Coordinates of C-alpha atoms and ligand atoms in Angstrom, one line a residue:
M72 CA 18.1 3.3 -45.4
H73 CA 14.5 4.0 -45.2
A74 CA 12.4 4.4 -42.2
D75 CA 8.7 5.0 -41.3
I76 CA 8.6 7.6 -38.4
V77 CA 5.3 7.9 -36.7
V78 CA 5.1 11.6 -35.3
L79 CA 2.6 12.6 -32.4
P80 CA 2.9 16.0 -31.5
G81 CA 0.3 15.9 -29.0
D82 CA -0.5 19.3 -26.9
G83 CA 0.6 22.5 -26.0
I84 CA 4.4 23.0 -27.2
G85 CA 4.4 19.6 -28.3
P86 CA 3.6 20.3 -32.2
E87 CA 6.4 22.9 -32.0
V88 CA 9.0 20.8 -30.6
T89 CA 8.2 17.5 -33.0
A90 CA 8.2 20.0 -35.8
A91 CA 11.7 21.1 -35.2
A92 CA 12.9 17.4 -34.4
V93 CA 11.4 16.6 -37.7
Q94 CA 13.3 19.2 -39.7
V95 CA 16.4 18.1 -38.0
L96 CA 15.6 14.4 -39.2
L97 CA 14.9 15.5 -42.5
A98 CA 18.6 17.3 -42.4
V99 CA 20.2 14.1 -41.4
G100 CA 18.4 12.2 -44.1
K101 CA 19.2 14.2 -46.8
R102 CA 22.7 14.6 -45.7
Y103 CA 23.2 10.9 -45.0
G104 CA 21.2 9.7 -47.9
H105 CA 18.3 8.2 -45.6
G106 CA 14.8 8.1 -46.7
F107 CA 12.8 8.8 -43.3
R108 CA 9.1 8.8 -44.0
F109 CA 7.0 10.7 -41.6
S110 CA 3.5 10.0 -40.5
E111 CA 1.5 12.5 -38.1
H112 CA -1.1 10.7 -35.7
L113 CA -3.4 11.9 -32.4
I114 CA -2.5 11.5 -29.1
G115 CA -3.6 13.4 -25.8
G116 CA -5.7 16.1 -25.5
A117 CA -5.6 16.7 -29.3
A118 CA -6.9 13.2 -29.7
I119 CA -9.8 13.5 -27.1
D120 CA -11.0 17.0 -29.1
A121 CA -11.0 14.7 -32.4
T122 CA -12.3 11.2 -31.5
G123 CA -12.9 11.2 -27.6
E124 CA -10.2 8.8 -26.9
A125 CA -6.7 9.8 -25.8
L126 CA -5.0 7.1 -27.6
P127 CA -7.1 6.5 -30.8
A128 CA -6.9 2.9 -32.2
A129 CA -5.6 4.3 -35.7
T130 CA -2.7 5.9 -33.5
L131 CA -1.6 2.5 -32.0
E132 CA -1.6 0.8 -35.2
A133 CA 0.3 3.1 -36.9
A134 CA 3.0 3.0 -34.3
R135 CA 3.1 -0.6 -34.4
R136 CA 3.9 -0.7 -37.9
A137 CA 6.5 2.0 -37.6
D138 CA 10.2 1.8 -37.2
A139 CA 10.2 4.4 -34.3
V140 CA 7.8 7.0 -32.7
L141 CA 8.4 10.6 -32.0
L142 CA 6.0 12.2 -29.4
G143 CA 5.9 15.5 -27.9
A144 CA 4.0 16.1 -25.4
V145 CA 0.4 15.6 -23.7
G146 CA -1.8 17.5 -21.3
G147 CA -3.1 21.0 -20.6
P148 CA -5.4 23.1 -18.4
K149 CA -8.2 22.2 -21.0
W150 CA -8.5 18.5 -20.0
S151 CA -7.5 18.7 -16.5
D152 CA -10.8 18.9 -14.9
P153 CA -10.6 16.0 -12.1
R154 CA -13.9 14.7 -13.2
A155 CA -13.3 14.4 -16.7
P156 CA -14.0 10.8 -18.2
V157 CA -10.5 10.5 -20.0
R158 CA -7.2 12.3 -19.5
P159 CA -4.4 13.2 -21.8
E160 CA -2.0 11.5 -20.0
Q161 CA -3.7 8.1 -20.3
G162 CA -3.1 8.1 -23.8
L163 CA 0.7 8.1 -23.1
L164 CA 0.5 5.5 -20.3
A165 CA -1.5 3.4 -22.8
I166 CA 1.0 3.6 -26.0
R167 CA 3.8 2.8 -23.4
A168 CA 2.0 0.1 -22.0
A169 CA 0.7 -1.3 -25.5
L170 CA 4.0 -1.4 -27.5
G171 CA 5.6 -2.9 -24.2
L172 CA 8.2 0.0 -23.4
F173 CA 9.4 -1.1 -20.0
A174 CA 13.0 1.0 -19.7
N175 CA 13.0 4.6 -20.2
L176 CA 16.4 5.9 -21.0
R177 CA 16.9 9.3 -19.6
P178 CA 20.6 10.8 -20.3
V179 CA 21.9 13.7 -18.5
A180 CA 25.2 15.4 -19.1
P181 CA 24.8 19.1 -18.6
H182 CA 26.9 20.7 -21.2
P183 CA 29.8 23.5 -19.7
A184 CA 27.6 26.3 -21.9
A185 CA 24.5 25.7 -19.7
F186 CA 26.1 25.4 -16.5
G187 CA 25.3 29.2 -15.5
A188 CA 21.4 28.0 -16.1
S189 CA 21.7 25.6 -13.3
P190 CA 21.2 26.2 -9.5
I191 CA 23.7 23.8 -9.0
K192 CA 27.4 25.2 -8.4
P193 CA 29.5 24.5 -11.7
H194 CA 32.2 22.3 -9.9
L195 CA 30.1 20.1 -8.9
L196 CA 28.5 19.8 -12.7
N197 CA 32.0 19.3 -14.4
G198 CA 32.0 15.7 -15.5
V199 CA 28.5 14.5 -14.7
D200 CA 27.4 12.1 -17.2
L201 CA 24.4 9.7 -16.1
V202 CA 21.6 8.1 -17.1
V203 CA 18.3 7.3 -15.2
V204 CA 16.9 4.0 -16.6
R205 CA 13.1 4.4 -15.3
E206 CA 11.0 1.5 -15.4
L207 CA 7.9 2.5 -17.2
T208 CA 5.0 0.2 -17.6
G209 CA 4.8 -0.9 -13.8
G210 CA 4.2 0.4 -10.5
V211 CA 1.6 2.6 -8.8
Y212 CA 1.3 4.4 -12.6
F213 CA -0.3 1.0 -13.6
G214 CA -1.9 -0.1 -10.6
R215 CA -5.8 -0.5 -9.7
R216 CA -7.3 2.7 -8.7
E217 CA -10.0 3.6 -6.4
R218 CA -11.9 6.0 -5.5
S219 CA -15.0 6.8 -3.1
D220 CA -16.4 10.3 -1.4
D221 CA -13.7 10.3 1.4
R222 CA -11.1 7.5 0.3
A223 CA -9.0 7.2 -2.7
S224 CA -6.3 4.5 -3.4
D225 CA -3.4 3.7 -5.9
L226 CA -1.9 0.2 -5.7
C227 CA 2.1 -0.3 -6.4
E228 CA 2.7 -3.4 -7.8
Y229 CA 5.7 -5.3 -9.1
S230 CA 6.5 -8.7 -10.3
V231 CA 9.9 -10.4 -10.1
G232 CA 9.9 -10.5 -14.2
E233 CA 9.4 -6.8 -14.7
I234 CA 12.1 -5.8 -12.2
E235 CA 14.5 -8.4 -13.8
R236 CA 13.8 -7.2 -17.4
V237 CA 14.4 -3.2 -16.6
V238 CA 17.6 -4.3 -14.2
R239 CA 18.9 -6.2 -17.2
R240 CA 18.8 -3.2 -19.4
A241 CA 20.2 -1.2 -17.0
C242 CA 23.5 -3.4 -16.6
E243 CA 23.9 -3.8 -20.4
L244 CA 23.9 -0.1 -20.5
A245 CA 26.6 0.2 -17.4
R246 CA 28.6 -2.3 -19.1
A247 CA 28.9 0.1 -22.3
R248 CA 29.7 2.9 -19.8
R249 CA 31.6 3.0 -16.7
G250 CA 30.2 -0.2 -15.1
R251 CA 28.2 1.3 -12.2
L252 CA 25.0 0.9 -11.6
T253 CA 23.0 2.6 -8.6
S254 CA 19.6 0.8 -7.9
V255 CA 17.0 3.5 -6.0
D256 CA 14.1 2.2 -3.7
K257 CA 12.3 2.7 -0.7
A258 CA 13.4 -0.8 0.6
N259 CA 13.0 0.6 4.2
V260 CA 9.1 1.1 3.9
L261 CA 7.9 -0.4 0.7
E262 CA 7.5 -4.1 0.2
T263 CA 7.5 -3.6 -3.7
S264 CA 11.1 -1.6 -2.9
R265 CA 12.3 -4.6 -1.1
L266 CA 11.4 -7.2 -3.7
W267 CA 13.0 -4.6 -6.3
R268 CA 16.4 -4.8 -4.1
E269 CA 16.3 -8.5 -3.9
V270 CA 15.9 -8.8 -7.6
A271 CA 18.4 -6.2 -8.6
A272 CA 21.1 -7.9 -6.5
R273 CA 20.4 -11.2 -7.8
V274 CA 20.4 -10.2 -11.5
V275 CA 23.7 -8.3 -10.8
R276 CA 25.4 -11.1 -8.9
D277 CA 24.1 -14.0 -11.4
E278 CA 24.3 -12.0 -14.6
Y279 CA 26.5 -9.2 -14.3
P280 CA 29.4 -9.6 -11.9
D281 CA 31.5 -7.5 -13.6
V282 CA 28.8 -4.3 -13.1
E283 CA 29.6 -2.4 -9.8
L284 CA 26.0 -2.2 -7.7
E285 CA 25.2 0.2 -5.1
H286 CA 21.6 0.3 -3.6
Q287 CA 20.3 3.7 -2.3
L288 CA 17.3 5.1 -0.9
V289 CA 15.0 7.1 -3.2
D290 CA 15.2 10.1 -0.3
S291 CA 19.0 10.1 0.2
M292 CA 19.2 9.8 -3.6
A293 CA 17.1 12.8 -3.9
M294 CA 20.1 14.5 -2.1
H295 CA 22.9 13.0 -3.7
L296 CA 21.7 13.6 -7.0
L297 CA 22.5 17.5 -6.2
A298 CA 25.6 17.0 -3.8
K299 CA 27.5 14.7 -6.2
P300 CA 26.2 14.0 -9.5
R301 CA 29.1 13.2 -10.7
E302 CA 29.6 9.9 -8.7
Y303 CA 26.5 8.4 -10.7
D304 CA 26.9 6.2 -14.1
V305 CA 23.6 4.5 -14.6
I306 CA 20.8 4.7 -12.2
V307 CA 17.7 2.3 -12.3
T308 CA 14.7 2.7 -10.5
E309 CA 11.1 2.2 -10.6
N310 CA 8.3 4.1 -12.5
M311 CA 7.5 7.0 -10.0
F312 CA 10.8 7.4 -8.5
G313 CA 12.6 7.9 -11.8
D314 CA 9.8 10.3 -13.0
I315 CA 10.3 12.5 -10.0
L316 CA 14.1 12.0 -10.0
T317 CA 14.7 12.8 -13.6
D318 CA 12.8 16.3 -13.3
E319 CA 15.1 17.0 -10.5
A320 CA 18.1 15.6 -12.7
S321 CA 17.1 18.3 -15.0
M322 CA 18.3 21.0 -13.0
L323 CA 21.8 19.8 -13.5
A324 CA 21.5 20.2 -17.1
G325 CA 19.9 23.7 -16.5
S326 CA 16.8 23.1 -17.9
L327 CA 14.2 20.6 -18.5
G328 CA 13.9 21.8 -21.9
L329 CA 17.3 20.0 -22.4
L330 CA 16.3 16.1 -21.2
P331 CA 15.5 13.7 -24.0
S332 CA 14.6 10.3 -23.5
A333 CA 14.1 6.6 -25.3
S334 CA 11.6 4.2 -24.1
L335 CA 12.4 0.6 -25.3
G336 CA 10.8 -2.9 -25.0
E337 CA 12.1 -6.2 -26.4
G338 CA 9.9 -5.3 -29.7
R339 CA 11.7 -3.4 -32.5
V340 CA 9.7 0.0 -31.8
G341 CA 10.9 2.7 -29.7
L342 CA 9.4 5.8 -28.2
Y343 CA 11.1 8.8 -28.1
E344 CA 10.1 12.1 -26.3
P345 CA 11.5 14.8 -24.4
I346 CA 11.1 14.6 -20.6
H347 CA 9.3 18.0 -20.3
G348 CA 5.3 18.3 -20.5
S349 CA 3.5 20.4 -23.1
A350 CA 4.0 23.6 -21.2
P351 CA 0.6 25.3 -21.8
D352 CA 1.7 28.8 -20.3
I353 CA 4.3 29.4 -23.7
A354 CA 2.5 27.2 -26.1
G355 CA 2.1 28.5 -29.7
R356 CA 4.4 31.2 -29.0
G357 CA 7.3 29.9 -30.9
I358 CA 9.8 30.2 -28.0
A359 CA 10.1 26.3 -26.6
N360 CA 13.4 24.8 -26.4
P361 CA 13.5 22.3 -29.2
Y362 CA 16.7 20.6 -27.9
A363 CA 15.2 18.1 -25.9
A364 CA 13.0 17.2 -28.6
I365 CA 16.2 17.0 -31.2
L366 CA 18.1 15.0 -28.9
S367 CA 15.2 12.4 -28.7
A368 CA 15.7 12.3 -32.4
A369 CA 19.2 11.7 -31.9
L370 CA 18.2 8.7 -29.3
L371 CA 15.7 7.6 -32.1
L372 CA 18.4 7.3 -34.9
R373 CA 20.5 5.4 -32.6
H374 CA 18.7 2.9 -30.8
S375 CA 15.5 2.0 -33.4
L376 CA 17.6 2.6 -36.6
G377 CA 21.2 1.9 -35.2
L378 CA 22.5 5.2 -37.1
D379 CA 25.2 5.6 -34.7
A380 CA 27.0 8.4 -36.5
E381 CA 24.1 10.3 -37.4
A382 CA 22.8 10.5 -33.9
A383 CA 26.5 11.3 -32.7
C384 CA 26.3 14.2 -35.3
V385 CA 23.1 15.7 -33.8
E386 CA 24.3 15.4 -30.4
A387 CA 27.4 17.5 -31.7
A388 CA 25.2 19.7 -33.4
V389 CA 23.3 20.7 -30.4
A390 CA 26.3 20.9 -28.2
G391 CA 27.9 23.2 -30.9
V392 CA 25.1 25.7 -30.5
L393 CA 24.8 25.2 -26.7
E394 CA 28.5 26.5 -26.9
A395 CA 28.0 29.2 -29.2
G396 CA 25.5 30.3 -27.0
V397 CA 22.3 29.8 -29.1
F398 CA 19.6 29.7 -25.8
T399 CA 16.2 29.7 -26.1
A400 CA 14.4 31.6 -23.3
D401 CA 14.8 28.8 -20.3
L402 CA 18.2 29.2 -20.8
A403 CA 19.2 32.7 -22.1
A404 CA 20.0 36.0 -20.0
E405 CA 17.4 38.7 -20.1
G406 CA 16.8 39.7 -23.6
Q407 CA 19.0 36.9 -25.4
A408 CA 16.8 34.4 -26.2
V409 CA 16.4 33.0 -29.7
S410 CA 13.0 31.3 -31.0
T411 CA 12.2 27.9 -31.4
R412 CA 12.9 28.1 -35.0
E413 CA 16.3 30.2 -34.8
A414 CA 17.5 27.5 -32.3
T415 CA 16.2 24.6 -34.9
L416 CA 18.0 26.5 -37.8
A417 CA 21.3 26.7 -36.0
V418 CA 21.5 23.1 -35.2
I419 CA 20.6 22.4 -38.8
D420 CA 23.4 24.6 -40.0
R421 CA 25.9 22.7 -37.6
L422 CA 24.9 19.5 -39.1
Q423 CA 25.5 20.8 -42.6
H424 CA 28.7 22.1 -41.8
D425 CA 30.1 19.9 -39.0
C426 CA 28.9 16.3 -39.9
V427 CA 31.1 14.3 -42.0
V428 CA 29.8 11.7 -43.7
V429 CA 32.1 8.8 -43.3
E430 CA 30.3 6.1 -45.8
L431 CA 27.6 5.7 -48.1
R432 CA 24.7 3.5 -47.1
D433 CA 21.9 2.0 -48.9
Ligands
IPM685 C1 6.9 12.1 -18.1 C2 5.5 12.6 -17.8 C3 4.6 11.6 -17.7 C4 4.9 10.9 -16.5 C5 3.1 12.4 -17.6 C6 2.7 13.4 -18.5 C7 2.0 11.1 -17.5 O1 5.7 13.2 -16.8 O2 6.9 11.5 -19.0 O3 7.6 12.3 -17.2 O4 4.6 10.9 -15.4 O5 5.5 9.7 -17.0
MN686 MN1 7.7 13.3 -15.7

């Protein structure tokens, strides 16, 4: 097949990890006979420097025309002045909203080889396999902001429709997995959460009676996620709770550098990005962990291109190199770390040896 992939490297380690993911996609294309075309565009701080805008119109247009978008990370100290008129993060929020990407899937399946890098005891990590479905285009991230000298406010709003569509997406996912859904809110305090809970309960009751639904308050969920992570299958929650819970969940996997994400909407184009940030402290040194970006490329193959075998093959290759102890600095023991490039080449090497091409496609 042919596919047009827009690459948005962004800031910090973004360019390094997206380059790694592109190399892996090229290797997949070669192995399976697909023609992936890549075009790079500006977003975030890099875009502000070049154009004054965090999401230039040309970037959005290219993304709309593409089959999928692969993104690195945005932000950094250079653009963090609180008085700055435009921030890199606005570019990311704007592209999510403009492409209608309301469901952000963040799978967490710790690999035994990385158990040692997790602060959580190994017996609690065994068999953990969950996906957080984070609502991505609503809530406090997109509410009206106000600021005066001595006050500030951020409005949190959700409509029934916004909740329904993300809960449905989570239910579909749960159906294809172990059939369990945990909806996370703060319904003992927030009105938006009371609506969230009501809508989630109704959607599951009326449309997905085969899905087993449980409600959790976000504070106790933060605890359960570490105390009994194996209990969870699909977790659905609003934008900011999902942001926070997934950074927490990355500690199950051992590093923020291991978690990929897929942002999906009703439309065809999806956006794929590691959940980690731009890590300005290690940018440009060639030591960033490329696995989250590579695993995001696997999600791109699966969700936007329908290439399940290819996606599974990339995931197996990453699992293989983890098993072989090919660790970047975030995971490695003192003195044992490999570079971004070495880690990427190890994945490509695995792909070339282990991935069986079952059928020829056109
Ligand atoms: C994420 C990031 C972003 C978010 C930031 C960079 C705006 O933390 O993708 O998790 O909060 O959504
Ligand atoms: Mn985040």
